[in-house]
Amino acid sequence: MSANSEADNNTMACCCAACGITQEGDQMKIKLKTCTACKSTKYCSIKCQKDHRPQHKRFCKKRAAKLHDEILFRQPDSTHEGDCPICCLPIPIDPQDSTRMFCCCKLICNGCQFANQMREQEKSLISSCLFCRQPRSFPQEESETDLLKRIEVNDPIAMRNMGKERYYQGRIKDAFKYWEKGAALGEVGSHYELAVMYWEGEGGVEKDMKKGLFHMEKAAIGGHLSARYNLGTYDYNEGRMDRAVKH
């Protein structure tokens, strides 16, 4: 970037890119608003933003794509499942090595589960959740009741798991609705499930690669390993080897 370009960017950052008005001196009452896409150019009004759009469009699109990729390719601290709430160690990648508690929707590693079972056997205690201490419910009907209670308090993980239950029961539309609600609350697993449904056009859901890609990227940003792999495969098939390698 040249010195002139840097100077131009600094000027745009402190004054309206269309009319040149600033917030300094007598104009402090005017508050400049930043373009929501590129996060760098500022305007004093919607009119100025519209008038400047032809000159700004190309830069804005390029800058927005760069910002998006910075977020997309940033390495998350852990997978979307996070850490075990008991031992605070990362949840194992293999789903068989952890257990979801339907009463509180916490995911607990099998090491902690085993230690708790040994404790309960030695002291002849009733089997209970290691996190919330609620007696465990094993029948399918009771598990669904627990999930519905969690859904009533807007637990997005409960929505994702209820979506899976409905999916396995063949109630695809109901599963889709639960995953939509979960994704709206930012739940990574729900984003992934929606992405797969949009990509495959399953269960009466209209196939939409654009929506599928949106949800797949949201899941990958949140640390979903399968979503990250799928994005890598997608970019590979599209001939974007550099992006595939990054994934």
CSV table of C-alpha atoms in Angstrom, one decimal:
chain,number,residue,atom,x,y,z
A,1,MET,CA,0.0,0.0,0.0
A,2,SER,CA,1.4,3.4,-1.0
A,3,ALA,CA,1.7,6.4,1.3
A,4,ASN,CA,-1.0,8.2,-0.7
A,5,SER,CA,-3.4,5.2,-0.2
A,6,GLU,CA,-2.7,5.2,3.5
A,7,ALA,CA,-3.4,8.9,3.7
A,8,ASP,CA,-6.6,8.5,1.7
A,9,ASN,CA,-7.8,5.7,4.1
A,10,ASN,CA,-7.0,7.9,7.1
A,11,THR,CA,-8.9,10.7,5.6
A,12,MET,CA,-11.9,8.5,4.9
A,13,ALA,CA,-11.8,7.2,8.5
A,14,CYS,CA,-12.3,10.7,10.0
A,15,CYS,CA,-14.6,12.4,7.6
A,16,CYS,CA,-17.6,11.6,5.3
A,17,ALA,CA,-16.3,9.9,2.2
A,18,ALA,CA,-18.9,11.7,0.0
A,19,CYS,CA,-19.0,15.3,1.2
A,20,GLY,CA,-15.8,15.5,3.3
A,21,ILE,CA,-17.5,16.8,6.5
A,22,THR,CA,-15.8,15.8,9.8
A,23,GLN,CA,-16.7,15.5,13.4
A,24,GLU,CA,-14.0,18.0,14.5
A,25,GLY,CA,-14.5,21.5,15.7
A,26,ASP,CA,-17.9,23.0,15.0
A,27,GLN,CA,-19.2,19.8,13.4
A,28,MET,CA,-18.9,17.6,16.6
A,29,LYS,CA,-22.7,17.3,16.6
A,30,ILE,CA,-22.6,15.3,13.4
A,31,LYS,CA,-21.9,11.6,14.1
A,32,LEU,CA,-20.4,9.7,11.2
A,33,LYS,CA,-21.6,6.2,10.6
A,34,THR,CA,-19.4,3.4,9.4
A,35,CYS,CA,-20.2,1.2,6.4
A,36,THR,CA,-21.4,-2.1,7.8
A,37,ALA,CA,-19.8,-4.1,5.0
A,38,CYS,CA,-16.2,-2.8,4.8
A,39,LYS,CA,-16.0,-1.4,8.4
A,40,SER,CA,-13.7,1.4,7.3
A,41,THR,CA,-15.5,4.1,5.2
A,42,LYS,CA,-17.7,6.6,7.0
A,43,TYR,CA,-20.7,8.8,6.0
A,44,CYS,CA,-22.6,11.6,7.6
A,45,SER,CA,-26.0,10.5,6.1
A,46,ILE,CA,-27.7,7.8,4.1
A,47,LYS,CA,-27.9,10.2,1.1
A,48,CYS,CA,-24.1,10.6,1.1
A,49,GLN,CA,-23.7,6.9,1.3
A,50,LYS,CA,-26.0,6.3,-1.7
A,51,ASP,CA,-24.3,9.1,-3.7
A,52,HIS,CA,-20.9,7.6,-3.0
A,53,ARG,CA,-21.9,4.0,-3.7
A,54,PRO,CA,-20.6,3.8,-7.4
A,55,GLN,CA,-17.1,4.9,-6.3
A,56,HIS,CA,-17.2,2.8,-3.1
A,57,LYS,CA,-18.7,-0.4,-4.4
A,58,ARG,CA,-15.6,-2.1,-5.7
A,59,PHE,CA,-13.4,-1.3,-2.7
A,60,CYS,CA,-16.2,-2.2,-0.3
A,61,LYS,CA,-16.7,-5.7,-1.9
A,62,LYS,CA,-13.0,-6.5,-1.8
A,63,ARG,CA,-12.6,-5.2,1.8
A,64,ALA,CA,-15.7,-7.1,3.0
A,65,ALA,CA,-14.4,-10.4,1.4
A,66,LYS,CA,-11.1,-9.9,3.1
A,67,LEU,CA,-12.7,-9.3,6.5
A,68,HIS,CA,-14.9,-12.4,6.0
A,69,ASP,CA,-12.0,-14.6,5.2
A,70,GLU,CA,-10.1,-13.4,8.2
A,71,ILE,CA,-12.9,-14.6,10.4
A,72,LEU,CA,-13.5,-17.8,8.4
A,73,PHE,CA,-9.9,-19.0,8.5
A,74,ARG,CA,-9.2,-18.0,12.1
A,75,GLN,CA,-8.3,-21.1,14.1
A,76,PRO,CA,-10.9,-21.5,17.0
A,77,ASP,CA,-9.6,-22.3,20.5
A,78,SER,CA,-11.6,-25.6,20.5
A,79,THR,CA,-14.3,-27.5,18.7
A,80,HIS,CA,-17.9,-26.4,18.8
A,81,GLU,CA,-18.5,-28.8,21.7
A,82,GLY,CA,-16.1,-26.8,23.9
A,83,ASP,CA,-14.8,-28.3,27.2
A,84,CYS,CA,-16.1,-30.8,29.7
A,85,PRO,CA,-17.8,-28.7,32.4
A,86,ILE,CA,-16.5,-31.1,35.1
A,87,CYS,CA,-12.8,-31.5,34.3
A,88,CYS,CA,-12.5,-28.5,32.0
A,89,LEU,CA,-10.6,-30.5,29.4
A,90,PRO,CA,-11.5,-30.4,25.7
A,91,ILE,CA,-14.4,-32.7,24.7
A,92,PRO,CA,-13.0,-35.6,22.7
A,93,ILE,CA,-13.4,-35.4,19.0
A,94,ASP,CA,-15.0,-38.9,18.8
A,95,PRO,CA,-18.7,-38.5,19.9
A,96,GLN,CA,-18.6,-42.0,21.4
A,97,ASP,CA,-16.2,-40.6,24.1
A,98,SER,CA,-18.7,-38.2,25.6
A,99,THR,CA,-22.3,-38.2,26.9
A,100,ARG,CA,-25.0,-35.6,26.4
A,101,MET,CA,-27.2,-35.1,29.5
A,102,PHE,CA,-30.7,-34.3,28.4
A,103,CYS,CA,-31.7,-32.8,31.8
A,104,CYS,CA,-29.3,-29.8,31.4
A,105,CYS,CA,-28.0,-30.4,27.9
A,106,LYS,CA,-24.4,-30.5,29.1
A,107,LEU,CA,-21.8,-32.7,27.3
A,108,ILE,CA,-19.6,-34.6,29.7
A,109,CYS,CA,-16.5,-36.6,28.8
A,110,ASN,CA,-16.8,-40.3,29.5
A,111,GLY,CA,-13.8,-40.1,31.9
A,112,CYS,CA,-15.8,-38.0,34.3
A,113,GLN,CA,-18.9,-40.1,33.7
A,114,PHE,CA,-17.0,-43.3,34.6
A,115,ALA,CA,-15.6,-41.7,37.8
A,116,ASN,CA,-19.1,-40.6,38.8
A,117,GLN,CA,-20.5,-44.0,38.2
A,118,MET,CA,-17.8,-45.6,40.4
A,119,ARG,CA,-18.6,-43.1,43.1
A,120,GLU,CA,-22.3,-43.9,42.9
A,121,GLN,CA,-21.7,-47.6,43.0
A,122,GLU,CA,-19.4,-47.4,46.0
A,123,LYS,CA,-21.8,-45.3,48.0
A,124,SER,CA,-25.0,-46.9,46.7
A,125,LEU,CA,-26.3,-43.6,45.3
A,126,ILE,CA,-29.1,-43.0,42.8
A,127,SER,CA,-27.7,-42.4,39.3
A,128,SER,CA,-27.8,-38.6,38.7
A,129,CYS,CA,-26.5,-36.0,36.3
A,130,LEU,CA,-22.9,-35.2,37.1
A,131,PHE,CA,-23.5,-31.5,36.4
A,132,CYS,CA,-27.0,-30.6,37.7
A,133,ARG,CA,-27.5,-33.6,40.0
A,134,GLN,CA,-30.9,-34.3,38.6
A,135,PRO,CA,-31.8,-38.1,38.7
A,136,ARG,CA,-31.1,-39.4,35.2
A,137,SER,CA,-34.0,-40.3,32.9
A,138,PHE,CA,-33.3,-43.3,30.6
A,139,PRO,CA,-36.6,-44.0,28.8
A,140,GLN,CA,-37.0,-42.2,25.5
A,141,GLU,CA,-40.2,-40.5,26.6
A,142,GLU,CA,-38.6,-39.0,29.7
A,143,SER,CA,-35.5,-37.8,27.8
A,144,GLU,CA,-37.8,-36.0,25.3
A,145,THR,CA,-39.7,-34.4,28.2
A,146,ASP,CA,-36.4,-33.1,29.6
A,147,LEU,CA,-35.5,-31.7,26.2
A,148,LEU,CA,-38.8,-29.9,25.9
A,149,LYS,CA,-38.3,-28.3,29.3
A,150,ARG,CA,-34.9,-27.0,28.1
A,151,ILE,CA,-36.5,-25.7,24.9
A,152,GLU,CA,-39.1,-23.8,26.8
A,153,VAL,CA,-36.2,-21.7,28.3
A,154,ASN,CA,-34.7,-21.2,24.8
A,155,ASP,CA,-31.7,-23.7,25.2
A,156,PRO,CA,-30.3,-23.9,21.6
A,157,ILE,CA,-28.5,-27.1,22.3
A,158,ALA,CA,-31.8,-28.7,23.3
A,159,MET,CA,-33.3,-27.5,20.1
A,160,ARG,CA,-30.5,-29.1,18.1
A,161,ASN,CA,-30.9,-32.4,19.9
A,162,MET,CA,-34.7,-32.4,19.6
A,163,GLY,CA,-34.1,-31.7,15.9
A,164,LYS,CA,-32.0,-34.9,15.7
A,165,GLU,CA,-34.7,-36.8,17.6
A,166,ARG,CA,-37.4,-35.7,15.1
A,167,TYR,CA,-35.0,-36.4,12.1
A,168,TYR,CA,-34.5,-40.0,13.2
A,169,GLN,CA,-38.2,-40.3,13.7
A,170,GLY,CA,-38.7,-39.3,10.0
A,171,ARG,CA,-40.3,-35.9,11.0
A,172,ILE,CA,-37.9,-33.9,8.8
A,173,LYS,CA,-39.9,-30.7,8.7
A,174,ASP,CA,-40.1,-30.6,12.5
A,175,ALA,CA,-36.4,-31.2,12.7
A,176,PHE,CA,-35.8,-28.4,10.3
A,177,LYS,CA,-37.9,-26.0,12.4
A,178,TYR,CA,-35.9,-26.9,15.6
A,179,TRP,CA,-32.6,-26.4,13.8
A,180,GLU,CA,-33.7,-23.0,12.4
A,181,LYS,CA,-34.5,-21.9,15.9
A,182,GLY,CA,-31.2,-23.2,17.2
A,183,ALA,CA,-29.2,-21.5,14.4
A,184,ALA,CA,-31.1,-18.2,15.1
A,185,LEU,CA,-29.6,-18.4,18.6
A,186,GLY,CA,-26.1,-19.0,17.3
A,187,GLU,CA,-25.9,-22.7,18.0
A,188,VAL,CA,-23.1,-24.1,15.8
A,189,GLY,CA,-24.5,-27.7,15.4
A,190,SER,CA,-27.8,-26.4,14.2
A,191,HIS,CA,-26.1,-24.3,11.6
A,192,TYR,CA,-24.3,-27.5,10.3
A,193,GLU,CA,-27.5,-29.5,10.2
A,194,LEU,CA,-29.3,-26.8,8.2
A,195,ALA,CA,-26.3,-26.5,5.8
A,196,VAL,CA,-26.5,-30.3,5.1
A,197,MET,CA,-30.3,-30.0,4.4
A,198,TYR,CA,-29.9,-27.1,2.1
A,199,TRP,CA,-27.0,-28.7,0.2
A,200,GLU,CA,-28.8,-32.0,-0.2
A,201,GLY,CA,-32.4,-30.6,-0.6
A,202,GLU,CA,-33.6,-33.3,1.8
A,203,GLY,CA,-37.1,-33.8,3.3
A,204,GLY,CA,-38.9,-31.3,1.1
A,205,VAL,CA,-36.4,-28.5,1.8
A,206,GLU,CA,-35.6,-26.7,-1.4
A,207,LYS,CA,-32.0,-27.2,-2.4
A,208,ASP,CA,-30.1,-23.9,-2.0
A,209,MET,CA,-26.3,-24.0,-2.2
A,210,LYS,CA,-26.0,-20.3,-1.2
A,211,LYS,CA,-27.9,-20.8,2.0
A,212,GLY,CA,-26.1,-24.1,2.6
A,213,LEU,CA,-22.7,-22.4,2.2
A,214,PHE,CA,-23.8,-19.6,4.6
A,215,HIS,CA,-24.7,-22.1,7.4
A,216,MET,CA,-21.7,-24.3,6.7
A,217,GLU,CA,-19.3,-21.3,7.1
A,218,LYS,CA,-21.1,-20.3,10.3
A,219,ALA,CA,-20.6,-23.8,11.6
A,220,ALA,CA,-16.9,-23.9,10.6
A,221,ILE,CA,-16.2,-20.5,12.2
A,222,GLY,CA,-17.7,-22.0,15.4
A,223,GLY,CA,-15.3,-24.9,15.4
A,224,HIS,CA,-17.4,-27.7,13.7
A,225,LEU,CA,-14.9,-30.1,12.3
A,226,SER,CA,-17.2,-31.7,9.7
A,227,ALA,CA,-18.2,-28.3,8.5
A,228,ARG,CA,-14.6,-27.3,8.0
A,229,TYR,CA,-13.9,-30.5,6.1
A,230,ASN,CA,-16.9,-30.0,3.9
A,231,LEU,CA,-15.9,-26.4,3.1
A,232,GLY,CA,-12.4,-27.7,2.1
A,233,THR,CA,-13.9,-30.3,-0.2
A,234,TYR,CA,-16.3,-27.7,-1.7
A,235,ASP,CA,-13.4,-25.3,-2.5
A,236,TYR,CA,-11.3,-28.2,-3.9
A,237,ASN,CA,-14.1,-29.2,-6.2
A,238,GLU,CA,-14.5,-25.5,-7.3
A,239,GLY,CA,-10.8,-25.4,-8.2
A,240,ARG,CA,-9.8,-23.1,-5.3
A,241,MET,CA,-6.9,-25.1,-4.0
A,242,ASP,CA,-5.4,-22.4,-1.9
A,243,ARG,CA,-8.6,-22.0,0.1
A,244,ALA,CA,-9.1,-25.8,0.4
A,245,VAL,CA,-5.6,-26.1,1.9
A,246,LYS,CA,-6.4,-23.4,4.5
A,247,HIS,CA,-9.5,-25.3,5.6
